[in-house]
Short mmCIF file of C-alpha atoms and ligand atoms in Angstrom, two decimals:
data_model
loop_
_atom_site.label_atom_id
_atom_site.label_comp_id
_atom_site.label_asym_id
_atom_site.label_seq_id
_atom_site.Cartn_x
_atom_site.Cartn_y
_atom_site.Cartn_z
CA UNK N 1 10.39 21.20 -27.83
CA UNK N 2 13.09 18.79 -29.13
CA UNK N 3 12.24 15.34 -28.39
CA UNK N 4 15.25 13.65 -29.85
CA UNK N 5 16.86 12.86 -26.53
CA UNK N 6 15.73 10.28 -23.59
CA UNK N 7 13.54 11.69 -21.12
CA UNK N 8 13.03 10.01 -17.89
CA UNK N 9 9.71 10.97 -16.08
CA UNK N 10 8.86 9.93 -12.61
CA UNK N 11 5.21 9.89 -11.93
CA UNK N 12 5.20 8.33 -8.53
CA UNK N 13 7.59 7.02 -5.83
CA UNK N 14 10.05 10.09 -6.03
CA UNK N 15 9.59 12.13 -2.77
CA UNK N 16 7.13 9.55 -1.14
CA UNK N 17 6.99 5.88 -0.40
CA UNK N 18 4.59 4.12 -2.49
CA UNK N 19 2.77 4.55 -5.94
CA UNK N 20 5.97 3.83 -8.02
CA UNK N 21 5.82 4.66 -11.69
CA UNK N 22 8.56 5.57 -14.14
CA UNK N 23 8.30 6.64 -17.67
CA UNK N 24 11.05 6.27 -20.22
CA UNK N 25 10.51 8.48 -23.25
CA UNK N 26 12.31 8.57 -26.47
CA UNK N 27 10.76 10.43 -29.52
CA UNK N 28 7.35 9.21 -29.92
CA UNK N 29 7.85 6.22 -27.82
CA UNK N 30 7.10 5.60 -23.92
CA UNK N 31 7.95 2.70 -21.82
CA UNK N 32 6.20 2.53 -18.56
CA UNK N 33 7.87 0.86 -15.59
CA UNK N 34 5.53 -0.16 -12.51
CA UNK N 35 2.28 1.50 -11.73
CA UNK N 36 1.56 1.31 -7.83
CA UNK N 37 -0.62 2.71 -5.37
CA UNK N 38 0.16 4.49 -2.13
CA UNK N 39 -1.75 4.22 1.24
CA UNK N 40 -3.26 7.50 2.53
CA UNK N 41 -1.96 9.36 5.47
CA UNK N 42 -3.80 9.94 8.54
CA UNK N 43 -5.00 13.26 7.64
CA UNK N 44 -6.66 11.81 4.44
CA UNK N 45 -9.99 11.03 5.74
CA UNK N 46 -11.95 8.41 3.86
CA UNK N 47 -9.23 7.84 1.24
CA UNK N 48 -8.90 4.14 0.34
CA UNK N 49 -5.61 4.50 -1.72
CA UNK N 50 -3.89 6.96 -3.98
CA UNK N 51 -2.83 6.43 -7.53
CA UNK N 52 -0.29 8.52 -9.71
CA UNK N 53 -1.65 11.22 -11.97
CA UNK N 54 -1.62 9.75 -15.58
CA UNK N 55 -2.31 13.29 -17.28
CA UNK N 56 0.97 13.04 -19.17
CA UNK N 57 0.34 9.56 -20.36
CA UNK N 58 -3.49 10.24 -21.06
CA UNK N 59 -2.28 13.04 -23.58
CA UNK N 60 0.01 10.68 -25.38
CA UNK N 61 -1.70 7.50 -24.89
CA UNK N 62 -0.79 6.35 -28.48
CA UNK N 63 2.86 6.65 -27.70
CA UNK N 64 2.97 3.90 -24.93
CA UNK N 65 4.66 0.94 -26.33
CA UNK N 66 4.61 -1.38 -23.30
CA UNK N 67 4.42 -1.55 -19.46
CA UNK N 68 6.74 -3.41 -17.36
CA UNK N 69 5.91 -4.54 -13.76
CA UNK N 70 9.01 -5.38 -11.75
CA UNK N 71 7.26 -7.31 -9.12
CA UNK N 72 4.04 -8.13 -7.35
CA UNK N 73 3.94 -5.83 -4.83
CA UNK N 74 0.94 -3.27 -4.52
CA UNK N 75 3.19 -0.30 -4.57
CA UNK N 76 4.17 -1.34 -8.08
CA UNK N 77 1.10 -3.23 -9.36
CA UNK N 78 -1.87 -1.60 -7.44
CA UNK N 79 -3.02 0.90 -10.00
CA UNK N 80 -2.57 -1.23 -13.15
CA UNK N 81 -6.51 -1.44 -13.55
CA UNK N 82 -6.75 2.22 -13.46
CA UNK N 83 -4.01 2.69 -15.96
CA UNK N 84 -5.68 0.31 -18.31
CA UNK N 85 -8.76 2.40 -18.32
CA UNK N 86 -6.53 5.07 -20.06
CA UNK N 87 -3.82 3.36 -21.95
CA UNK N 88 -3.93 0.13 -23.98
CA UNK N 89 -0.42 -1.38 -24.09
CA UNK N 90 1.13 -4.98 -23.47
CA UNK N 91 2.01 -5.67 -19.88
CA UNK N 92 5.44 -7.35 -19.35
CA UNK N 93 5.83 -9.30 -16.11
CA UNK N 94 7.59 -12.43 -14.61
CA UNK N 95 5.58 -15.78 -13.91
CA UNK N 96 4.66 -14.82 -10.36
CA UNK N 97 4.01 -11.17 -11.01
CA UNK N 98 1.80 -11.96 -13.83
CA UNK N 99 -0.07 -14.54 -11.52
CA UNK N 100 -0.67 -11.76 -9.09
CA UNK N 101 -1.75 -9.33 -11.68
CA UNK N 102 -4.18 -11.86 -13.11
CA UNK N 103 -5.79 -12.48 -9.53
CA UNK N 104 -5.96 -8.40 -9.21
CA UNK N 105 -7.34 -7.71 -12.70
CA UNK N 106 -9.98 -10.67 -12.58
CA UNK N 107 -11.26 -9.18 -9.44
CA UNK N 108 -11.62 -6.05 -11.20
CA UNK N 109 -13.17 -7.49 -14.25
CA UNK N 110 -10.49 -6.26 -16.30
CA UNK N 111 -8.56 -9.74 -17.18
CA UNK N 112 -10.08 -10.15 -20.75
CA UNK N 113 -8.87 -6.72 -21.65
CA UNK N 114 -5.34 -7.13 -20.59
CA UNK N 115 -2.44 -8.21 -22.92
CA UNK N 116 0.01 -10.04 -20.44
CA UNK N 117 3.32 -10.98 -21.59
CA UNK N 118 5.37 -13.43 -19.56
CA UNK N 119 9.19 -12.69 -19.29
CA UNK N 120 11.99 -14.11 -17.35
CA UNK N 121 15.11 -12.94 -15.69
CA UNK N 122 17.68 -13.60 -18.40
CA UNK N 123 15.30 -12.52 -21.20
CA UNK N 124 15.82 -9.59 -23.58
CA UNK N 125 12.73 -7.99 -25.17
CA UNK N 126 12.45 -5.20 -27.68
CA UNK N 127 9.76 -2.81 -26.64
CA UNK N 128 9.73 0.00 -29.30
CA UNK N 129 13.22 1.83 -29.13
CA UNK N 130 14.01 0.25 -26.02
CA UNK N 131 15.79 -2.98 -25.73
CA UNK N 132 15.00 -4.32 -22.06
CA UNK N 133 17.05 -6.99 -20.47
CA UNK N 134 15.51 -8.57 -17.33
CA UNK N 135 17.70 -9.46 -14.30
CA UNK N 136 16.86 -11.15 -11.29
CA UNK N 137 16.87 -9.06 -8.00
CA UNK N 138 16.21 -10.44 -4.31
CA UNK N 139 13.34 -8.88 -2.52
CA UNK N 140 10.66 -9.92 -0.15
CA UNK N 141 8.74 -11.41 -2.89
CA UNK N 142 10.11 -14.08 -5.36
CA UNK N 143 10.45 -13.30 -9.09
CA UNK N 144 11.31 -9.82 -8.81
CA UNK N 145 13.35 -8.12 -11.60
CA UNK N 146 15.39 -5.29 -12.44
CA UNK N 147 16.04 -3.81 -15.96
CA UNK N 148 18.83 -3.08 -18.09
CA UNK N 149 17.22 -0.51 -20.81
CA UNK N 150 19.36 0.05 -23.75
CA UNK N 151 17.92 3.37 -25.34
CA UNK N 152 19.39 5.31 -28.35
CA UNK N 153 20.80 7.68 -25.75
CA UNK N 154 22.61 4.95 -23.78
CA UNK N 155 22.10 2.20 -21.35
CA UNK N 156 20.00 2.68 -18.11
CA UNK N 157 19.79 0.15 -15.22
CA UNK N 158 16.50 0.27 -13.17
CA UNK N 159 16.94 -1.71 -10.27
CA UNK N 160 13.44 -1.82 -9.05
CA UNK N 161 13.22 -2.99 -5.12
CA UNK N 162 16.09 -4.87 -4.44
CA UNK N 163 18.48 -6.13 -1.68
CA UNK N 164 21.68 -8.34 -1.90
CA UNK N 165 20.52 -11.43 0.09
CA UNK N 166 22.94 -14.47 -0.05
CA UNK N 167 20.70 -16.76 1.39
CA UNK N 168 17.11 -15.92 0.22
CA UNK N 169 14.05 -18.03 0.94
CA UNK N 170 14.03 -19.20 -2.77
CA UNK N 171 17.74 -19.58 -3.04
CA UNK N 172 18.16 -17.33 -5.84
CA UNK N 173 20.38 -14.34 -5.10
CA UNK N 174 20.53 -10.94 -7.22
CA UNK N 175 22.25 -11.54 -10.36
CA UNK N 176 25.62 -9.78 -9.46
CA UNK N 177 27.30 -10.88 -12.89
CA UNK N 178 24.71 -9.19 -15.03
CA UNK N 179 25.07 -5.88 -13.16
CA UNK N 180 28.91 -6.27 -13.59
CA UNK N 181 28.34 -6.82 -17.24
CA UNK N 182 26.22 -3.84 -17.46
CA UNK N 183 29.13 -1.73 -16.03
CA UNK N 184 31.47 -3.28 -18.69
CA UNK N 185 29.24 -1.98 -21.47
CA UNK N 186 29.17 1.59 -19.70
CA UNK N 187 26.11 2.76 -17.96
CA UNK N 188 24.82 6.21 -18.52
CA UNK N 189 22.27 6.23 -15.63
CA UNK N 190 21.41 4.29 -12.69
CA UNK N 191 17.80 4.58 -11.17
CA UNK N 192 18.09 2.85 -7.78
CA UNK N 193 15.93 1.99 -4.71
CA UNK N 194 16.41 4.48 -1.90
CA UNK N 195 13.78 3.00 0.62
CA UNK N 196 16.40 2.18 3.40
CA UNK N 197 19.04 5.00 2.43
CA UNK N 198 19.05 6.03 6.03
CA UNK N 199 19.90 2.48 7.40
CA UNK N 200 23.59 1.84 7.94
CA UNK N 201 25.16 -1.53 7.21
CA UNK N 202 23.60 -4.45 5.45
CA UNK N 203 19.78 -5.64 5.57
CA UNK N 204 19.63 -9.18 7.28
CA UNK N 205 18.90 -12.04 5.05
CA UNK N 206 15.22 -13.33 5.02
CA UNK N 207 16.59 -16.37 6.83
CA UNK N 208 16.86 -14.44 10.05
CA UNK N 209 13.05 -14.82 10.29
CA UNK N 210 13.14 -18.72 10.62
CA UNK N 211 14.75 -18.78 14.11
CA UNK N 212 12.39 -15.95 15.17
CA UNK N 213 9.26 -17.83 14.20
CA UNK N 214 10.70 -21.00 15.84
CA UNK N 215 11.02 -19.06 19.03
CA UNK N 216 7.38 -17.74 18.72
CA UNK N 217 6.09 -21.26 17.78
CA UNK N 218 7.87 -23.01 20.66
CA UNK N 219 6.47 -20.27 23.26
CA UNK N 220 2.97 -20.05 21.95
CA UNK N 221 0.40 -21.96 24.35
CA UNK N 222 -2.69 -21.22 22.24
CA UNK N 223 -3.61 -20.15 18.50
CA UNK N 224 -0.83 -18.42 16.48
CA UNK N 225 -2.19 -15.66 14.16
CA UNK N 226 0.18 -14.17 11.51
CA UNK N 227 -0.45 -10.91 9.96
CA UNK N 228 1.35 -9.95 6.67
CA UNK N 229 0.78 -8.49 3.17
CA UNK N 230 -1.21 -10.83 0.72
CA UNK N 231 1.67 -10.44 -1.62
CA UNK N 232 4.48 -11.52 0.72
CA UNK N 233 4.67 -14.76 -0.89
CA UNK N 234 7.85 -16.01 0.72
CA UNK N 235 6.67 -15.08 4.04
CA UNK N 236 3.74 -17.42 3.47
CA UNK N 237 6.45 -20.04 2.63
CA UNK N 238 8.36 -19.31 5.91
CA UNK N 239 5.10 -19.55 7.96
CA UNK N 240 4.23 -22.92 6.32
CA UNK N 241 7.67 -24.26 6.92
CA UNK N 242 7.44 -23.32 10.58
CA UNK N 243 3.85 -24.82 11.00
CA UNK N 244 5.16 -28.00 9.60
CA UNK N 245 8.29 -27.93 11.83
CA UNK N 246 6.08 -27.48 15.06
CA UNK N 247 3.38 -29.92 13.97
CA UNK N 248 0.66 -27.32 13.70
CA UNK N 249 -1.92 -26.76 10.75
CA UNK N 250 -2.03 -23.58 8.82
CA UNK N 251 -5.23 -21.95 7.37
CA UNK N 252 -5.38 -18.68 5.47
CA UNK N 253 -7.96 -16.12 6.19
CA UNK N 254 -9.27 -13.67 3.69
CA UNK N 255 -9.70 -14.02 -0.12
CA UNK N 256 -6.76 -11.93 -1.24
CA UNK N 257 -4.37 -14.24 0.74
CA UNK N 258 -6.26 -17.41 -0.27
CA UNK N 259 -6.37 -16.42 -3.84
CA UNK N 260 -2.62 -15.44 -4.05
CA UNK N 261 -1.66 -18.77 -2.19
CA UNK N 262 -3.55 -20.72 -4.59
CA UNK N 263 -1.99 -19.05 -7.54
CA UNK N 264 1.55 -19.25 -6.24
CA UNK N 265 1.41 -22.94 -5.45
CA UNK N 266 -0.03 -23.58 -8.99
CA UNK N 267 2.95 -21.78 -10.49
CA UNK N 268 5.29 -23.34 -7.98
CA UNK N 269 6.44 -20.52 -6.09
CA UNK N 270 5.33 -21.97 -2.78
CA UNK N 271 5.92 -25.36 -1.78
CA UNK N 272 3.75 -26.70 1.11
CA UNK N 273 2.70 -30.24 1.70
CA UNK N 274 -1.15 -30.68 1.31
CA UNK N 275 -1.22 -32.09 5.04
CA UNK N 276 -0.14 -28.91 6.45
CA UNK N 277 -2.97 -26.62 4.95
CA UNK N 278 -6.47 -26.82 6.15
CA UNK N 279 -9.59 -24.78 5.57
CA UNK N 280 -10.29 -21.95 8.07
CA UNK N 281 -13.73 -23.60 9.03
CA UNK N 282 -11.88 -26.81 10.18
CA UNK N 283 -8.96 -24.91 11.78
CA UNK N 284 -11.56 -22.93 13.89
CA UNK N 285 -12.72 -26.32 15.29
CA UNK N 286 -9.34 -27.75 16.13
CA UNK N 287 -7.49 -27.28 19.51
CA UNK N 288 -5.86 -23.74 19.72
CA UNK N 289 -2.38 -25.21 20.12
CA UNK N 290 -2.59 -27.18 16.93
CA UNK N 291 -3.29 -24.23 14.58
CA UNK N 292 -1.85 -21.09 12.84
CA UNK N 293 -3.83 -18.60 11.06
CA UNK N 294 -2.35 -16.21 8.55
CA UNK N 295 -4.35 -13.19 7.39
CA UNK N 296 -3.87 -9.44 6.38
CA UNK N 297 -3.87 -6.05 8.35
CA UNK N 298 -0.39 -5.35 9.35
CA UNK N 299 -1.02 -1.70 8.65
CA UNK N 300 -3.88 -1.19 11.07
CA UNK N 301 -6.43 -0.99 8.41
CA UNK N 302 -9.76 -1.12 10.19
CA UNK N 303 -11.31 -3.29 7.65
CA UNK N 304 -8.70 -6.09 7.49
CA UNK N 305 -8.63 -9.16 9.69
CA UNK N 306 -6.41 -7.82 12.16
CA UNK N 307 -8.25 -4.37 12.18
CA UNK N 308 -11.67 -6.32 12.97
CA UNK N 309 -10.10 -8.85 15.62
CA UNK N 310 -8.67 -5.69 17.45
CA UNK N 311 -12.20 -4.06 17.55
CA UNK N 312 -14.07 -7.52 18.17
CA UNK N 313 -16.03 -6.94 14.92
CA UNK N 314 -14.76 -9.93 12.90
CA UNK N 315 -17.91 -12.02 12.04
CA UNK N 316 -16.11 -15.24 11.22
CA UNK N 317 -14.12 -15.69 14.53
CA UNK N 318 -13.02 -13.84 17.58
CA UNK N 319 -9.71 -13.65 19.63
CA UNK N 320 -9.73 -16.15 22.40
CA UNK N 321 -7.43 -15.82 25.46
CA UNK N 322 -3.75 -17.14 24.87
CA UNK N 323 -3.80 -16.14 21.16
CA UNK N 324 -0.47 -15.09 20.05
CA UNK N 325 -0.33 -12.49 17.17
CA UNK N 326 2.67 -11.94 15.07
CA UNK N 327 2.80 -8.93 12.71
CA UNK N 328 5.28 -9.88 10.22
CA UNK N 329 5.97 -6.63 8.43
CA UNK N 330 7.02 -3.22 8.97
CA UNK N 331 4.51 -0.24 9.12
CA UNK N 332 4.55 1.61 5.88
CA UNK N 333 5.59 5.22 6.78
CA UNK N 334 2.40 7.29 8.02
CA UNK N 335 0.76 4.13 9.15
CA UNK N 336 2.74 4.01 12.52
CA UNK N 337 0.01 5.54 14.45
CA UNK N 338 -2.82 3.38 13.40
CA UNK N 339 -0.55 0.31 13.67
CA UNK N 340 0.20 0.98 17.18
CA UNK N 341 -3.47 1.57 17.99
CA UNK N 342 -4.24 -1.64 16.57
CA UNK N 343 -1.49 -3.41 18.50
CA UNK N 344 -2.58 -1.74 21.84
CA UNK N 345 -6.21 -2.95 21.14
CA UNK N 346 -5.05 -6.44 20.38
CA UNK N 347 -3.30 -6.55 23.84
CA UNK N 348 -6.43 -5.18 25.41
CA UNK N 349 -8.44 -8.03 24.06
CA UNK N 350 -6.17 -10.65 25.57
CA UNK N 351 -3.74 -11.41 22.63
CA UNK N 352 -0.06 -11.41 23.16
CA UNK N 353 1.22 -9.50 20.23
CA UNK N 354 4.76 -9.76 18.74
CA UNK N 355 5.93 -7.19 16.37
CA UNK N 356 9.22 -6.07 14.95
CA UNK N 357 11.16 -4.15 17.64
CA UNK N 358 10.10 -7.31 20.04
CA UNK N 359 11.46 -9.97 17.70
CA UNK N 360 12.85 -10.08 14.26
CA UNK N 361 9.70 -11.36 12.78
CA UNK N 362 10.20 -9.18 9.78
CA UNK N 363 13.27 -8.25 7.70
CA UNK N 364 13.24 -5.47 5.03
CA UNK N 365 13.25 -6.43 1.47
CA UNK N 366 15.10 -3.23 0.56
CA UNK N 367 19.03 -2.53 0.43
CA UNK N 368 20.58 -0.68 3.22
CA UNK N 369 23.48 1.58 2.74
CA UNK N 370 26.47 -0.88 2.20
CA UNK N 371 24.29 -2.75 -0.38
CA UNK N 372 23.65 0.61 -2.28
CA UNK N 373 27.32 1.19 -2.40
CA UNK N 374 27.76 -2.27 -3.78
CA UNK N 375 25.29 -1.56 -6.39
CA UNK N 376 26.97 1.56 -7.45
CA UNK N 377 30.21 -0.13 -7.59
CA UNK N 378 28.94 -2.88 -9.62
CA UNK N 379 27.22 -0.91 -12.15
CA UNK N 380 29.44 2.29 -12.16
CA UNK N 381 26.87 4.60 -13.58
CA UNK N 382 27.89 8.13 -14.97
CA UNK N 383 24.66 9.68 -13.45
CA UNK N 384 22.42 8.28 -10.62
CA UNK N 385 18.64 9.00 -9.98
CA UNK N 386 17.70 7.94 -6.65
CA UNK N 387 14.23 6.61 -6.68
CA UNK N 388 11.67 5.03 -4.43
CA UNK N 389 11.69 7.13 -1.18
CA UNK N 390 10.75 10.26 0.70
CA UNK N 391 12.97 13.28 -0.19
CA UNK N 392 15.40 12.44 2.65
CA UNK N 393 16.04 9.12 1.50
CA UNK N 394 16.84 10.43 -1.83
CA UNK N 395 19.31 12.87 -0.33
CA UNK N 396 20.79 10.23 1.79
CA UNK N 397 21.23 8.11 -1.50
CA UNK N 398 23.02 11.14 -3.09
CA UNK N 399 25.32 11.30 0.03
CA UNK N 400 26.00 7.71 -0.27
CA UNK N 401 26.99 8.12 -3.95
CA UNK N 402 29.21 11.14 -3.13
CA UNK N 403 31.04 8.97 -0.48
CA UNK N 404 32.13 6.66 -3.06
CA UNK N 405 33.25 9.30 -5.53
CA UNK N 406 30.23 10.14 -7.87
CA UNK N 407 30.17 13.88 -8.30
CA UNK N 408 27.30 15.78 -6.67
CA UNK N 409 26.33 17.15 -10.05
CA UNK N 410 25.96 13.70 -11.42
CA UNK N 411 23.10 12.80 -9.03
CA UNK N 412 19.61 14.13 -9.80
CA UNK N 413 17.51 14.42 -6.64
CA UNK N 414 14.14 14.92 -8.26
CA UNK N 415 10.53 14.57 -7.20
CA UNK N 416 7.54 13.15 -9.01
CA UNK N 417 6.73 15.29 -12.16
CA UNK N 418 10.25 16.32 -12.85
CA UNK N 419 11.63 15.40 -16.19
CA UNK N 420 15.22 14.55 -16.44
CA UNK N 421 16.65 14.61 -19.93
CA UNK N 422 19.85 12.84 -21.40
CA UNK N 423 21.23 14.01 -24.67
CA UNK N 424 24.79 13.14 -26.12
CA UNK N 425 25.75 11.59 -22.69
CA UNK N 426 24.93 14.33 -20.46
CA UNK N 427 22.00 14.89 -17.94
CA UNK N 428 19.93 18.05 -17.39
CA UNK N 429 16.77 18.80 -15.37
CA UNK N 430 13.97 19.76 -17.62
CA UNK N 431 10.42 20.83 -17.27
CA UNK N 432 7.78 19.74 -14.77
CA UNK N 433 4.74 17.49 -15.72
CA UNK N 434 1.70 16.85 -13.40
CA UNK N 435 2.97 14.33 -10.63
CA UNK N 436 0.53 14.89 -7.82
CA UNK N 437 -2.12 12.59 -6.09
CA UNK N 438 -5.08 11.15 -7.56
CA UNK N 439 -7.38 10.05 -4.55
CA UNK N 440 -9.53 6.80 -4.85
CA UNK N 441 -12.12 6.12 -2.47
CA UNK N 442 -15.36 3.91 -2.27
CA UNK N 443 -17.04 6.10 -4.74
CA UNK N 444 -14.63 6.33 -7.42
CA UNK N 445 -11.27 7.66 -8.89
CA UNK N 446 -10.48 11.48 -8.65
CA UNK N 447 -13.98 12.21 -7.29
CA UNK N 448 -12.30 13.38 -4.19
CA UNK N 449 -10.65 16.80 -4.94
CA UNK N 450 -8.66 18.52 -2.52
CA UNK N 451 -11.52 20.66 -1.62
CA UNK N 452 -13.49 17.51 -0.57
CA UNK N 453 -10.66 16.50 1.53
CA UNK N 454 -10.88 19.93 3.43
CA UNK N 455 -14.51 19.31 3.74
CA UNK N 456 -13.93 15.98 5.44
CA UNK N 457 -11.32 17.36 7.70
CA UNK N 458 -13.86 20.05 8.80
CA UNK N 459 -16.44 17.43 9.49
CA UNK N 460 -13.92 15.57 11.72
CA UNK N 461 -13.37 18.97 13.43
CA UNK N 462 -17.05 19.84 13.80
CA UNK N 463 -17.98 16.74 15.62
CA UNK N 464 -21.41 14.79 15.77
CA UNK N 465 -24.84 15.25 17.06
CA UNK N 466 -26.69 12.10 17.37
CA UNK N 467 -30.60 11.83 18.13
CA UNK N 468 -32.50 8.66 19.05
CA UNK N 469 -36.08 8.56 19.17
CA UNK N 470 -38.74 6.12 20.24
CA UNK N 471 -42.05 6.71 18.72
CA UNK N 472 -45.57 5.28 19.23
CA UNK N 473 -46.57 3.85 15.99
CA UNK N 474 -50.32 4.47 16.50
CA UNK N 475 -50.31 8.00 17.95
CA UNK N 476 -47.06 9.17 16.09
CA UNK N 477 -46.03 10.72 19.49
CA UNK N 478 -42.84 10.40 21.39
CA UNK N 479 -42.79 7.63 23.97
CA UNK N 480 -39.70 8.95 25.82
CA UNK N 481 -37.43 11.87 25.84
CA UNK N 482 -35.31 12.00 22.97
CA UNK N 483 -31.82 10.65 23.48
CA UNK N 484 -29.13 12.84 22.55
CA UNK N 485 -25.35 11.98 22.22
CA UNK N 486 -22.78 14.91 21.25
CA UNK N 487 -19.19 14.45 20.34
CA UNK N 488 -16.52 16.91 19.76
CA UNK N 489 -18.34 20.25 19.31
CA UNK N 490 -19.65 21.73 22.44
CA UNK N 491 -18.28 22.25 26.13
CA UNK N 492 -20.06 20.19 28.89
CA UNK N 493 -21.53 23.02 30.65
CA UNK N 494 -22.98 24.79 27.39
CA UNK N 495 -23.98 21.26 26.18
CA UNK N 496 -26.64 20.52 28.98
CA UNK N 497 -28.50 23.85 28.19
CA UNK N 498 -28.07 23.19 24.48
CA UNK N 499 -29.50 19.77 24.80
CA UNK N 500 -32.65 20.81 26.76
CA UNK N 501 -33.34 23.49 24.00
CA UNK N 502 -32.86 20.70 21.30
CA UNK N 503 -35.18 18.31 23.17
CA UNK N 504 -37.93 20.85 23.24
CA UNK N 505 -37.38 21.62 19.33
CA UNK N 506 -37.39 18.06 18.67
CA UNK N 507 -40.66 17.37 20.44
CA UNK N 508 -42.21 20.40 18.62
CA UNK N 509 -40.94 18.90 15.30
CA UNK N 510 -42.34 15.44 15.95
CA UNK N 511 -45.60 17.07 16.76
CA UNK N 512 -45.97 19.23 13.86
CA UNK N 513 -44.34 17.26 11.05
CA UNK N 514 -46.50 16.04 8.34
CA UNK N 515 -43.80 15.21 5.90
CA UNK N 516 -40.69 12.89 6.31
CA UNK N 517 -40.09 13.28 9.99
CA UNK N 518 -36.43 12.21 9.67
CA UNK N 519 -35.82 14.97 7.06
CA UNK N 520 -37.62 17.59 8.93
CA UNK N 521 -35.83 16.78 12.11
CA UNK N 522 -32.25 16.70 10.38
CA UNK N 523 -33.12 20.07 8.79
CA UNK N 524 -34.29 21.63 11.90
CA UNK N 525 -31.38 20.62 13.91
CA UNK N 526 -28.80 21.72 11.43
CA UNK N 527 -30.31 25.29 11.56
CA UNK N 528 -30.89 25.17 15.28
CA UNK N 529 -27.28 24.01 16.17
CA UNK N 530 -25.61 26.46 13.70
CA UNK N 531 -27.68 29.27 15.20
CA UNK N 532 -26.73 28.10 18.64
CA UNK N 533 -23.14 27.18 18.08
CA UNK N 534 -22.03 28.61 14.94
CA UNK N 535 -20.67 25.13 13.97
CA UNK N 536 -22.02 22.56 11.71
CA UNK N 537 -21.85 19.10 13.37
CA UNK N 538 -22.97 16.12 11.61
CA UNK N 539 -26.45 15.49 12.44
CA UNK N 540 -27.77 11.98 12.65
CA UNK N 541 -31.23 11.08 13.56
CA UNK N 542 -32.59 7.55 13.94
CA UNK N 543 -36.26 6.80 14.42
CA UNK N 544 -37.52 3.55 16.38
CA UNK N 545 -41.15 2.89 16.15
CA UNK N 546 -42.89 0.50 18.32
ZN1 LIG C 601 8.53 -4.17 -3.24
ZN1 LIG C 602 8.27 -0.99 -3.67
#
């Protein structure tokens, strides 16, 4: 294979929303852009998150000259610690992005191993054969950048996540002039954000959230609890401003939010008077109408603050009647069901919940169709590779490009792992490299193979068989009839019969066991249940001795 040409290799974010990761390869040099995670879909049981498949990089780890992180969102930064286990190269990021990376890496104990370099919008950095010009873009986090990458094959513009907001929270709009300057030089290819390619018009400015918050704050009689992402720094600023305007004190809940706030304040990306912020313990003692709490959990994650509040399992504090909850974010595709379930539970527990279709308490950080057209007009690329989005978004982006005169054959709609090559000014689709999912759960990376996922699905399908026993400490005999609960594996009329038989078996086993009673019971029940039902439910036995 001839390696003289520029190869663009998507490892994540193409054909899905999340785990963005792009490689630029020229000869023996590779530049990595972003390294994010993706949240699991509903049918991926027990998976915490998904990272890109690094195999292509692992086989070429000496070629990696640098890693650029365009901004601080999880879908661009989340897998960085995993990548650092495999690849050792300097990481380039703007000030705030670097701060967020530092918080993340120090939590993983990886900070001293990281070679972090601070860059700024307007800077040019040579990374191997690549000359990278960083330019500012508006997004839902400050200090986001896009990249102009001059390669020996030509100039490539990589937008990162962006929108064209004329009134952003930090008053720093996207760098239109730089984009126009690139087009004057001639742009070989544009890699552009497709997240909102199916949204007509123009994404509203972040500013529209302020009046929506004012409305919520004026109407709320009790506490206001706002959920957002820990990395939505500009949203924290907007909440703090609203709290100040309405004479409430603001407390942050949870370590990720508190740490990010501390870092963003230190670096000057959040400007909140000391008097507005109070520690959570103090806030909980104040009158409900005087406080705002802000935490994570907009995606219905059961372990987040919002998830725990919705199920009444938050240890620190509980919902109280009159609480107003604001979900200031949009469900990530795939999470809608669990988000809606959480909203329902919060209502059931007496809270008033305000979420996006009810009030504009969130706006997207991504360009809509008209902004995508503007990007294409400003940059005037010869070729377009739509990035960041499910296949439908990438195809929509292609339609938009065709609509303004870019020939269909100059747009490459490709998915993860599909190599695109540029040589002598023209584009061709090349071979495929591994670009699949790597699952991460509590026990580790890649331990969960697709076969394990199937086992988990089966587990969910087969149901549970729970036995609770009260045993006399002295005699070792049952003090009561076994208590048995089954879920999801036998029909009601059959279950009475089955349970009676199981009770008999359990009593026998208790009388005869001379090893570990727990193990004996579980083993016996597994065999018994399989013989009776041809199914393998999960068996759980609890022994209470008195
Ligand atoms: Zn983003
Ligand atoms: Zn993103």
